[in-house]
CSV table of N, CA, C and O in Angstrom, one decimal:
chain,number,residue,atom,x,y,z
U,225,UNK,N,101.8,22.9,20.4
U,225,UNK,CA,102.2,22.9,19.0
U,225,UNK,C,101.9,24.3,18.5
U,225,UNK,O,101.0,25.0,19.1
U,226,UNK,N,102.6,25.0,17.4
U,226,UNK,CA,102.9,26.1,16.9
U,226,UNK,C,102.9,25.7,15.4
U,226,UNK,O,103.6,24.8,14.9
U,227,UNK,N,102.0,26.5,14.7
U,227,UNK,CA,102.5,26.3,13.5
U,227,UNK,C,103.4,27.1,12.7
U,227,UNK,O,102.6,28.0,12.4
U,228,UNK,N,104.2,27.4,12.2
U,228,UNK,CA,105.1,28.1,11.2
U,228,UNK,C,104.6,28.7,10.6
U,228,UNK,O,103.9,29.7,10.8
U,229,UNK,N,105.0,27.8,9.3
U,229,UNK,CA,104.8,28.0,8.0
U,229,UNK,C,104.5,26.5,7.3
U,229,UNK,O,105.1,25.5,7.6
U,230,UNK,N,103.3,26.5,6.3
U,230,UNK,CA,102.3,25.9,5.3
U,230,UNK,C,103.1,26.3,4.2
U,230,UNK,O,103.4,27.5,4.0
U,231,UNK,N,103.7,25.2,3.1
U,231,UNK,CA,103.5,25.2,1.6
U,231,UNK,C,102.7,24.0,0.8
U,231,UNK,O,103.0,22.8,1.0
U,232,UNK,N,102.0,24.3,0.2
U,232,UNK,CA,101.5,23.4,-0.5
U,232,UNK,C,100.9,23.7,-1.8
U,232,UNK,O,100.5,24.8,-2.1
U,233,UNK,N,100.9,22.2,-2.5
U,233,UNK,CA,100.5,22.1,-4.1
U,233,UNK,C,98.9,21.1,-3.4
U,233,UNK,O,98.8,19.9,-3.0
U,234,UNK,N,98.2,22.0,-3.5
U,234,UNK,CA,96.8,21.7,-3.1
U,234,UNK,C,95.6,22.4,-3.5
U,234,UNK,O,95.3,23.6,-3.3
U,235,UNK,N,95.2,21.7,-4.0
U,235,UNK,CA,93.3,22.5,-4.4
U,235,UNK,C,94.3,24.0,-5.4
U,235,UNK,O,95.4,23.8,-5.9
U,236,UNK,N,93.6,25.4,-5.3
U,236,UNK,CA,94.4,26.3,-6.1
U,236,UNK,C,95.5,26.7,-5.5
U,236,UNK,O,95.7,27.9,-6.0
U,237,UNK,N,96.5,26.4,-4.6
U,237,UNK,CA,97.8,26.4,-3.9
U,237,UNK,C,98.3,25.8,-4.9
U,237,UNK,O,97.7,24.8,-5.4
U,238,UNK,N,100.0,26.3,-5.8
U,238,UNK,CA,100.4,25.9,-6.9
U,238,UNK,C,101.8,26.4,-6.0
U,238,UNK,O,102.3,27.5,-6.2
U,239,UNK,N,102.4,25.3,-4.6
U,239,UNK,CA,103.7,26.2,-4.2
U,239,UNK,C,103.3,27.3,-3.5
U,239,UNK,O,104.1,28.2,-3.2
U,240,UNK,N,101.8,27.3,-3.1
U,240,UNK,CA,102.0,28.7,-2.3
U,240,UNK,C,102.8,28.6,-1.0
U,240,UNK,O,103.6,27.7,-0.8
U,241,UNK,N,102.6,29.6,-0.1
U,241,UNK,CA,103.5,29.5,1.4
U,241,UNK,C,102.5,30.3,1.9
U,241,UNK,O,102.1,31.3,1.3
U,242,UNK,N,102.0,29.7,3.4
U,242,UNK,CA,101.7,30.9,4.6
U,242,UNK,C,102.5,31.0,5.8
U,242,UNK,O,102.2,30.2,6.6
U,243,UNK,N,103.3,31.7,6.0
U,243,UNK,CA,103.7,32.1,7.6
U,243,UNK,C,102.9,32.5,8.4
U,243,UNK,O,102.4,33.7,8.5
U,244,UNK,N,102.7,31.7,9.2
U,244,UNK,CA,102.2,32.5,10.6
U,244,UNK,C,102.6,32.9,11.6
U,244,UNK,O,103.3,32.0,12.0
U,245,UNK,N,102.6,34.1,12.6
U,245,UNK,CA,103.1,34.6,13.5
U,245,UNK,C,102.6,34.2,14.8
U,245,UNK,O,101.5,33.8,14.9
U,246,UNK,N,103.5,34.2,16.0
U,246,UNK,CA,102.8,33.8,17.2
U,246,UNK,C,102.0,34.5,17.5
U,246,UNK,O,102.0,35.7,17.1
U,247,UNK,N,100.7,34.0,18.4
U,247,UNK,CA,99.5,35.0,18.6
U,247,UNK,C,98.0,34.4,17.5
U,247,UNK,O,98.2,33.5,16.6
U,248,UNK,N,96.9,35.0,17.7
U,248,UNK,CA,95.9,35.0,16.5
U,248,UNK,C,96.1,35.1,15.0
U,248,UNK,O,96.3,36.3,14.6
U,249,UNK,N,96.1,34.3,14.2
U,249,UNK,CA,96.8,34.7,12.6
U,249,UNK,C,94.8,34.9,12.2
U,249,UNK,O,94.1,34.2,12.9
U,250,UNK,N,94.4,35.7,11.5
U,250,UNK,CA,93.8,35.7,10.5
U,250,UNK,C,93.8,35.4,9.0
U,250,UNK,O,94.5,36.3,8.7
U,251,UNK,N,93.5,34.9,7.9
U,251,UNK,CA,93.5,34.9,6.8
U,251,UNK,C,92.3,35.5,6.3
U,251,UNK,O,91.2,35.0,6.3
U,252,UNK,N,92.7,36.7,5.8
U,252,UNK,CA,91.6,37.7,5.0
U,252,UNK,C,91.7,37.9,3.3
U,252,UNK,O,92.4,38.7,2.7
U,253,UNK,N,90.8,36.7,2.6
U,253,UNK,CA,91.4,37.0,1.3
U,253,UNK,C,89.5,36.8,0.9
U,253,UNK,O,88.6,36.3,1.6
U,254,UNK,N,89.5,37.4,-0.7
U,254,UNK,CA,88.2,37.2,-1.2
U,254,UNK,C,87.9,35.9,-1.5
U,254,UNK,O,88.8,35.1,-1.5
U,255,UNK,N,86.6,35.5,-1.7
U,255,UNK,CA,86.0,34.5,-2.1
U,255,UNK,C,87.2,33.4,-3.4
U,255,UNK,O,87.9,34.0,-4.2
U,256,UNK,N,87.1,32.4,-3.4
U,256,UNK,CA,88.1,31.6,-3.9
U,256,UNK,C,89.9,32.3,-3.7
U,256,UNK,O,90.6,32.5,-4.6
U,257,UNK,N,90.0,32.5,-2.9
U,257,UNK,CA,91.1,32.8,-2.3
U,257,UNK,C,91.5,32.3,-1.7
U,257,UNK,O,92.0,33.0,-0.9
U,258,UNK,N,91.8,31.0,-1.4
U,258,UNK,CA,92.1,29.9,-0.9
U,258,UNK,C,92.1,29.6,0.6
U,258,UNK,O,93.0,29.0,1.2
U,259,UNK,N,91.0,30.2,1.2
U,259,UNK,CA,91.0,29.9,3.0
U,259,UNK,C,90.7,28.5,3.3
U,259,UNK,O,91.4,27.8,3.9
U,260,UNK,N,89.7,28.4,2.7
U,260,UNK,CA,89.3,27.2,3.2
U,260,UNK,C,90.2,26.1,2.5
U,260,UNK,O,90.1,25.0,2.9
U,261,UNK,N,90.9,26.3,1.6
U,261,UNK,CA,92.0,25.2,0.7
U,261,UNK,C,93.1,25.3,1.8
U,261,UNK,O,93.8,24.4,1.6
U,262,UNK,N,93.6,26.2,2.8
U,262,UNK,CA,93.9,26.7,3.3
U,262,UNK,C,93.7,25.3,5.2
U,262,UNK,O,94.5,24.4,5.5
U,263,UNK,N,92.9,25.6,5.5
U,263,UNK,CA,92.0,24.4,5.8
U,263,UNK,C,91.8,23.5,6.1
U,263,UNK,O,91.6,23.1,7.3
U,264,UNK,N,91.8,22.4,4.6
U,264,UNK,CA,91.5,21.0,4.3
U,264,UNK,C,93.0,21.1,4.3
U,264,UNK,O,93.3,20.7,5.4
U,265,UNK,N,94.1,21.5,3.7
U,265,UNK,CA,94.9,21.5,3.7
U,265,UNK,C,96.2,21.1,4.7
U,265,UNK,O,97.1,20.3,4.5
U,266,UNK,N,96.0,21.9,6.2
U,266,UNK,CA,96.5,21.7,7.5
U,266,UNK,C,95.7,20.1,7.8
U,266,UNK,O,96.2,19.1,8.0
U,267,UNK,N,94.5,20.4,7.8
U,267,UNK,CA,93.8,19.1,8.4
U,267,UNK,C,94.6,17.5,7.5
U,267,UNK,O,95.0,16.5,8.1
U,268,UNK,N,94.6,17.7,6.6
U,268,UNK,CA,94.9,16.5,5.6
U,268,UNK,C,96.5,16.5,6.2
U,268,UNK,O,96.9,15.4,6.5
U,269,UNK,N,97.5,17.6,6.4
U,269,UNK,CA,99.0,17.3,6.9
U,269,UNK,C,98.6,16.2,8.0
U,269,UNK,O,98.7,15.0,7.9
U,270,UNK,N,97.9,17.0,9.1
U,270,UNK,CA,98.0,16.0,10.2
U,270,UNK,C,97.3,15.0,10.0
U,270,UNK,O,98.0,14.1,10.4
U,271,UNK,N,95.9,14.5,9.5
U,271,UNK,CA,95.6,13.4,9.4
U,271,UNK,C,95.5,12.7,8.5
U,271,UNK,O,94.5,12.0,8.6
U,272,UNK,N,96.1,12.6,7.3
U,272,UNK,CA,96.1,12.5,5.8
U,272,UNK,C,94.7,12.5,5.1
U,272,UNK,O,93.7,13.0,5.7
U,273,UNK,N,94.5,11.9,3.9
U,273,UNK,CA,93.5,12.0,3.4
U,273,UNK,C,92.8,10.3,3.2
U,273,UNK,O,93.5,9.3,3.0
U,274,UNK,N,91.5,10.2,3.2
U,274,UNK,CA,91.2,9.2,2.9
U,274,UNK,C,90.9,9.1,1.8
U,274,UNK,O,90.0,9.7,1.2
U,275,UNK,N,91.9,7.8,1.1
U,275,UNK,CA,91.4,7.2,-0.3
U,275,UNK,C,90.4,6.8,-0.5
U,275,UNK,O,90.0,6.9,-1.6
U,276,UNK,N,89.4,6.0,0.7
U,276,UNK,CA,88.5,5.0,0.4
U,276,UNK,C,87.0,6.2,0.3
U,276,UNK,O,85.9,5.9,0.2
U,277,UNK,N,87.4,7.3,0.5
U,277,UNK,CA,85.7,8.1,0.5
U,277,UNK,C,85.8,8.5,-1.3
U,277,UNK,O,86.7,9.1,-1.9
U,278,UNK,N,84.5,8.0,-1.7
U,278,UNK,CA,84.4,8.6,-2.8
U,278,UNK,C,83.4,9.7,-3.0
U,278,UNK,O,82.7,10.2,-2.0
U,279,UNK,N,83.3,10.2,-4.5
U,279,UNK,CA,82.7,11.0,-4.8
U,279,UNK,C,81.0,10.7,-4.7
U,279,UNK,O,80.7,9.6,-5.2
U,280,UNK,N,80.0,11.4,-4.2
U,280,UNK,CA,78.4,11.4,-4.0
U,280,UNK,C,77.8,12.1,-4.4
U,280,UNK,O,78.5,13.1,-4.3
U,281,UNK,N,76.7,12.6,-5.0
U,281,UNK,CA,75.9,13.8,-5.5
U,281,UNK,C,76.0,14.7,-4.4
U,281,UNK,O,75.6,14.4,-3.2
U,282,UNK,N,76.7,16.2,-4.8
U,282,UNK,CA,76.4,17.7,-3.9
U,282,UNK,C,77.8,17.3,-3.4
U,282,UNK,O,78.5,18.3,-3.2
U,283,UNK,N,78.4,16.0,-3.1
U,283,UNK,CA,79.5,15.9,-2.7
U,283,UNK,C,81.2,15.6,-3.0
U,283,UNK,O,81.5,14.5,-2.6
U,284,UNK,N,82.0,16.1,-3.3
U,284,UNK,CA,83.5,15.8,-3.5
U,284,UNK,C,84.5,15.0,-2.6
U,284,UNK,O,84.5,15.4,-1.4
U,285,UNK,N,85.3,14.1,-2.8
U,285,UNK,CA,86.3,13.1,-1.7
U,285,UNK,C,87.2,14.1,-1.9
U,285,UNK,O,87.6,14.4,-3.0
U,286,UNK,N,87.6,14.6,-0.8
U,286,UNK,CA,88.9,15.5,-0.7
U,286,UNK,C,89.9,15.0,-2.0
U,286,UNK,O,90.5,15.7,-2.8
U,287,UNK,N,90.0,13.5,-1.8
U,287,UNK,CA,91.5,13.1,-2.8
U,287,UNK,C,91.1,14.0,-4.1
U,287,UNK,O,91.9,14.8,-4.6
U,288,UNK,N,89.7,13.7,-4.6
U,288,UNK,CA,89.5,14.6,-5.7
U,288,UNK,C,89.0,16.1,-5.6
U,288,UNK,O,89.4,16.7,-6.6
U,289,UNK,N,88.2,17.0,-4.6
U,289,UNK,CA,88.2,18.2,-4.3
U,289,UNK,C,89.4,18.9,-4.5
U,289,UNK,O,89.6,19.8,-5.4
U,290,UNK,N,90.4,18.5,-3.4
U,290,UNK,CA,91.6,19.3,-3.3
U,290,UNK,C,93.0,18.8,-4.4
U,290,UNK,O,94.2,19.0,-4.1
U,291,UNK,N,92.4,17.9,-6.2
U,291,UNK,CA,93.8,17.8,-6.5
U,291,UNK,C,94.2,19.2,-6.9
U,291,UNK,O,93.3,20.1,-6.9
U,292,UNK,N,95.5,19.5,-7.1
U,292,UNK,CA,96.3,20.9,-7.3
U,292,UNK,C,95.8,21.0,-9.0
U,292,UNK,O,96.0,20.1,-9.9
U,293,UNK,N,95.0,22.2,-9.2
U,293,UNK,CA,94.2,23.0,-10.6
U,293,UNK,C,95.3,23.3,-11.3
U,293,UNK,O,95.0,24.3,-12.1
U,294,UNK,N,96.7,22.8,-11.3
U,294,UNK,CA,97.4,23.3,-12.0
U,294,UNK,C,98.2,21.2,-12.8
U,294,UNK,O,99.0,20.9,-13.7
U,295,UNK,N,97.5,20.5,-11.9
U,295,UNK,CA,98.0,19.2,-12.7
U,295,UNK,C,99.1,19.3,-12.1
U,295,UNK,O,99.7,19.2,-13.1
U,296,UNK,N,100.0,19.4,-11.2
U,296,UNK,CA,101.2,18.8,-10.2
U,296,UNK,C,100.8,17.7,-9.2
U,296,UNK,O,99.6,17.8,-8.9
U,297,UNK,N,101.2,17.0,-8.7
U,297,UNK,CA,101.4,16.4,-7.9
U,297,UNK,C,100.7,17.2,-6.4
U,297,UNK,O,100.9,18.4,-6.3
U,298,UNK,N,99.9,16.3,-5.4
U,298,UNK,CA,99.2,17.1,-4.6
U,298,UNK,C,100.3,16.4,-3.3
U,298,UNK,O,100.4,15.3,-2.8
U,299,UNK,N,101.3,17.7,-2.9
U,299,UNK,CA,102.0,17.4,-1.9
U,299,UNK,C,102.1,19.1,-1.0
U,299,UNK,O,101.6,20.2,-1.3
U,300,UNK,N,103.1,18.7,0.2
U,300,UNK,CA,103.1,19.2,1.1
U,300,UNK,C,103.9,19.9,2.4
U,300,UNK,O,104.1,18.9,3.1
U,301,UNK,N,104.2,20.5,2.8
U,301,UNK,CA,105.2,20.6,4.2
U,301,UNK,C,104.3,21.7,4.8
U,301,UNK,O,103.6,22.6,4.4
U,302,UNK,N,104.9,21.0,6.3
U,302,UNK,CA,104.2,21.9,7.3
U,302,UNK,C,105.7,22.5,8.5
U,302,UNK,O,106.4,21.5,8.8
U,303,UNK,N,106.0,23.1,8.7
U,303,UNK,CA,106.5,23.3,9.8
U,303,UNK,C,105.9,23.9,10.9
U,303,UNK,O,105.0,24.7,10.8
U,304,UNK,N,106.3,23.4,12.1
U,304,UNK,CA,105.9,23.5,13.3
U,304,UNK,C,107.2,23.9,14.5
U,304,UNK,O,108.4,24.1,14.4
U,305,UNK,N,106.2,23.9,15.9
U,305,UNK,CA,107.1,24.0,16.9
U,305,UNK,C,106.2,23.4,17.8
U,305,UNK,O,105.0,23.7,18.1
U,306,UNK,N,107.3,22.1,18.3
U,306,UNK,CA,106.1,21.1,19.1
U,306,UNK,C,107.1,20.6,20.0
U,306,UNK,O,108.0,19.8,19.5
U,307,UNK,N,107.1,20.8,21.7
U,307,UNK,CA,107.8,20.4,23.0
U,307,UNK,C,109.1,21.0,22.8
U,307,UNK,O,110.0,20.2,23.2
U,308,UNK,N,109.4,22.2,22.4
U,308,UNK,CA,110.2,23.1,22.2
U,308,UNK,C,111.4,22.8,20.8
U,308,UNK,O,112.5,23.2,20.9
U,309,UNK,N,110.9,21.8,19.5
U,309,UNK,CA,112.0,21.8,18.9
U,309,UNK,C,111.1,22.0,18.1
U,309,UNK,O,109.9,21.8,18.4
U,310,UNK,N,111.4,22.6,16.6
U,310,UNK,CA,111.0,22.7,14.9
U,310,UNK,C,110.8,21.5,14.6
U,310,UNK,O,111.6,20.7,15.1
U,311,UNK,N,109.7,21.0,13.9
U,311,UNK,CA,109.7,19.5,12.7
U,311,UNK,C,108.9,20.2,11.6
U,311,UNK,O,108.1,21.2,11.7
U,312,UNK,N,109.3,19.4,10.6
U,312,UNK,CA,108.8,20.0,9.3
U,312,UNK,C,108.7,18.1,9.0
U,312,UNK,O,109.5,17.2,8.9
U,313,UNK,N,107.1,18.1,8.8
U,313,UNK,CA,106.5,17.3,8.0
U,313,UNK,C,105.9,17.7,6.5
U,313,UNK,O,105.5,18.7,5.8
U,314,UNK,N,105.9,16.1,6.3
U,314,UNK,CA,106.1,16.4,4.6
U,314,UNK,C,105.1,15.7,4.0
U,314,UNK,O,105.4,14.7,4.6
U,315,UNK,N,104.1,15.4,3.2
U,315,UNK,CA,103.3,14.9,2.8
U,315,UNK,C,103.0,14.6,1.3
U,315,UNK,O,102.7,15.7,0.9
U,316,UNK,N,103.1,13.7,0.1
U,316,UNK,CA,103.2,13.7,-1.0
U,316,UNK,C,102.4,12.4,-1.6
U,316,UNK,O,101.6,11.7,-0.9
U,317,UNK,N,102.6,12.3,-2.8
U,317,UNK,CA,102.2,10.8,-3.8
U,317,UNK,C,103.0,10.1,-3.0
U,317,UNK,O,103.8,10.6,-2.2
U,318,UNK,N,102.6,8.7,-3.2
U,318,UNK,CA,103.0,7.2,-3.0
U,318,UNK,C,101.9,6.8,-3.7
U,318,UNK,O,100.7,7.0,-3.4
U,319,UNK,N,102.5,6.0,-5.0
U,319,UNK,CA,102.0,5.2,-6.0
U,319,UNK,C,100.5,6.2,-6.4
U,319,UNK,O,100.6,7.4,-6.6
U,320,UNK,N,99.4,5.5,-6.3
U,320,UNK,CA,98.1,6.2,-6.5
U,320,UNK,C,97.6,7.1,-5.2
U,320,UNK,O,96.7,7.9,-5.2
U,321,UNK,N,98.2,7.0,-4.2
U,321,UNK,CA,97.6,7.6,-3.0
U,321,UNK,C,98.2,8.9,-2.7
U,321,UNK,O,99.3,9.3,-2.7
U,322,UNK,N,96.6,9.8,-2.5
U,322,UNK,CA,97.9,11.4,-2.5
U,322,UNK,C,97.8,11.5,-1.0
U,322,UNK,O,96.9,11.1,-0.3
U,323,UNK,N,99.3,12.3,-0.8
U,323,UNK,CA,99.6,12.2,0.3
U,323,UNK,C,99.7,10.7,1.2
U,323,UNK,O,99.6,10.7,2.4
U,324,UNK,N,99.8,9.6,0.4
U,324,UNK,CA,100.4,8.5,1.0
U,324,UNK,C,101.8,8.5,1.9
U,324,UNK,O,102.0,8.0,3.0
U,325,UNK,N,103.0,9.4,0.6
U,325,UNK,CA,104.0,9.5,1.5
U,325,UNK,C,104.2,10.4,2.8
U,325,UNK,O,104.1,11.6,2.7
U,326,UNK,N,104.5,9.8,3.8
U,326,UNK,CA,104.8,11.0,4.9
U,326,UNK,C,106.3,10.6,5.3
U,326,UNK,O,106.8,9.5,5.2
U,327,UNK,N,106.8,11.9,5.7
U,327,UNK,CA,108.1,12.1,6.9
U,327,UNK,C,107.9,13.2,7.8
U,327,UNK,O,107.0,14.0,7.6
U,328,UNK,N,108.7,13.1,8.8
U,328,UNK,CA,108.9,14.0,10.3
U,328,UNK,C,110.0,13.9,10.5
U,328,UNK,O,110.8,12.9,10.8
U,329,UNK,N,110.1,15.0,10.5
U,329,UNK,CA,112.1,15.2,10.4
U,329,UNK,C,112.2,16.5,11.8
U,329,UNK,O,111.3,17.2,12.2
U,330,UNK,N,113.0,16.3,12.0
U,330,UNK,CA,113.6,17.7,13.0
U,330,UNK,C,114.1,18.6,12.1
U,330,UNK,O,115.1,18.2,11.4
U,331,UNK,N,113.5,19.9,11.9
U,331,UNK,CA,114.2,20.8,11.1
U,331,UNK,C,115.3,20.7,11.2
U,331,UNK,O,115.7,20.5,12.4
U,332,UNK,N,116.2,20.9,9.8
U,332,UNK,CA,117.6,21.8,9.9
U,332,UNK,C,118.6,20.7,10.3
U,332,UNK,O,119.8,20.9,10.1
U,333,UNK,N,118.2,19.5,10.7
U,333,UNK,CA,118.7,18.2,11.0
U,333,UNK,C,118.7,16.8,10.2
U,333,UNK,O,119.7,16.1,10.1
U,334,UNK,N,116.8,16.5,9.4
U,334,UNK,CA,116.3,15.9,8.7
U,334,UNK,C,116.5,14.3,9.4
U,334,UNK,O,116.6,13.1,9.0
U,335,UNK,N,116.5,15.0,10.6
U,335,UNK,CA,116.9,13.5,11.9
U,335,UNK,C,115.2,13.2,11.9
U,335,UNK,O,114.5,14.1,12.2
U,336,UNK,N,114.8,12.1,11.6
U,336,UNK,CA,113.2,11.0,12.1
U,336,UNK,C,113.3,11.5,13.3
U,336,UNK,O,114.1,11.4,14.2
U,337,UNK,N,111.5,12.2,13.3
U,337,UNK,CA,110.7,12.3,14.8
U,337,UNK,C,110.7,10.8,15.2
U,337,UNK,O,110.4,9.9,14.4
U,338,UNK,N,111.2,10.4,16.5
U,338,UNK,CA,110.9,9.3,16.9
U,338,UNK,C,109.4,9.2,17.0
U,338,UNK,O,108.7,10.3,17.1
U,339,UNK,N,108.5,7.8,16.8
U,339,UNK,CA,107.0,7.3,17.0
U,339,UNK,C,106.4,8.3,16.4
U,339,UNK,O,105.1,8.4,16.5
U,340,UNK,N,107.1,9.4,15.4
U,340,UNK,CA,105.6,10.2,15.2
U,340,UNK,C,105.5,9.5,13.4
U,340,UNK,O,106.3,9.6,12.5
U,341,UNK,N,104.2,9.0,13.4
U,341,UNK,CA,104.3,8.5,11.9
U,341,UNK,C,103.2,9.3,11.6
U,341,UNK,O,102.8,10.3,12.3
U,342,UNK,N,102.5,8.7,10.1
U,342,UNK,CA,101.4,9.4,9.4
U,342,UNK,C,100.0,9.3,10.1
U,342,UNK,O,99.1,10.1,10.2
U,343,UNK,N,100.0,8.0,10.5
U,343,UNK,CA,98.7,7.4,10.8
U,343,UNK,C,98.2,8.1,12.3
U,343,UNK,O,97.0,8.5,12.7
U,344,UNK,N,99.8,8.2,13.2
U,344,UNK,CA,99.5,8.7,14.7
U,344,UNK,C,99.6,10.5,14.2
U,344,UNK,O,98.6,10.9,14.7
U,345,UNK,N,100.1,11.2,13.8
U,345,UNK,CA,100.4,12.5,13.4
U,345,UNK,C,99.7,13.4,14.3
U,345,UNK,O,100.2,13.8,15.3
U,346,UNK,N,98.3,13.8,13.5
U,346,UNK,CA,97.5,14.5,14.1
U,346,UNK,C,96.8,14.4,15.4
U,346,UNK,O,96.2,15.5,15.7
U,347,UNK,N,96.7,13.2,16.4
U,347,UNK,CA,96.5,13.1,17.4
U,347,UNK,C,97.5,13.1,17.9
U,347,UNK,O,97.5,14.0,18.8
U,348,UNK,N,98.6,12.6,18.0
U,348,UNK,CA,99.9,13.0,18.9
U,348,UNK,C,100.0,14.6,18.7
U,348,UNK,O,100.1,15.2,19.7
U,349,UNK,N,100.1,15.2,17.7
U,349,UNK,CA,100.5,16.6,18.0
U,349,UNK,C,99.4,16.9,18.4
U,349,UNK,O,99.4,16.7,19.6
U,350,UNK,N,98.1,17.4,18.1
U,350,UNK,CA,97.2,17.9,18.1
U,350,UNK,C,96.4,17.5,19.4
U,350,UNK,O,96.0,18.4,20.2
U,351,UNK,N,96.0,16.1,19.6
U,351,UNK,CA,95.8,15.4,21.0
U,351,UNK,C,94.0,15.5,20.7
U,351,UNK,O,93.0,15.8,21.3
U,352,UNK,N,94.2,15.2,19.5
U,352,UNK,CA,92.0,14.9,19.1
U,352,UNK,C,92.7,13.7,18.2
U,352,UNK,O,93.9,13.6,17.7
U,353,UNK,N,91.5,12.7,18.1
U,353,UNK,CA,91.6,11.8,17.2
U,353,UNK,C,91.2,12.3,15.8
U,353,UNK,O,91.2,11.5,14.9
């Protein structure tokens, strides 16, 4: 797997975008510059987020850490390159759950990844549970 390009309305990401190039990518930005939003962000495409963790002292549930500081909707696309074709997965609201909605589409096509859904995602591409 290859990653693209990251856009997301997440944590202070308001619509940002990152491209990445083949090879080592770095992200070099100052403190609240959104690396680590950066992050939770890829990790939450591939394996969504859990609703059921709540908030604990010292601690934040991602659902609530990472909503978008701008009051939008906490959604997502990822593009990739995975067994030599583009898919661009998408992640958004469904009812109360962020990032409940998922799709996997074949770039440029918007043809359904066969078997790849939300729940299998990040272990079929990635191959960790």
């Amino acid at each position: 797997m290859h990653i693209l390009e990251m856009q997301a309305a997440y944590g202070r990401l308001r619509g940002d975008s990152l491209r990445l190039e083949p090879g080592l990518n770095l992200i070099y930005a100052p403190n609240e510059g959104g690396k680590s939003t950066w992050a939770g962000f890829l990790k939450a495409m591939l394996y969504g987020i859990d609703t059921r963790d709540r908030d604990r002292k010292g601690y934040l549930a991602d659902k609530n850490r990472y909503q978008p500081w701008s009051g939008a909707p906490m959604e997502g696309e990822l593009v990739l390159t995975w067994h030599g074709r583009d898919i661009t997965l998408r992640r958004g609201r469904q009812g109360n759950s962020p990032f409940g909605a998922f799709s996997a589409v074949y770039t440029g096509t918007e043809e359904p990844v066969p078997g790849l859904t939300g729940e299998n995602c990040g272990e079929t591409l990635v191959g960790a549970p």
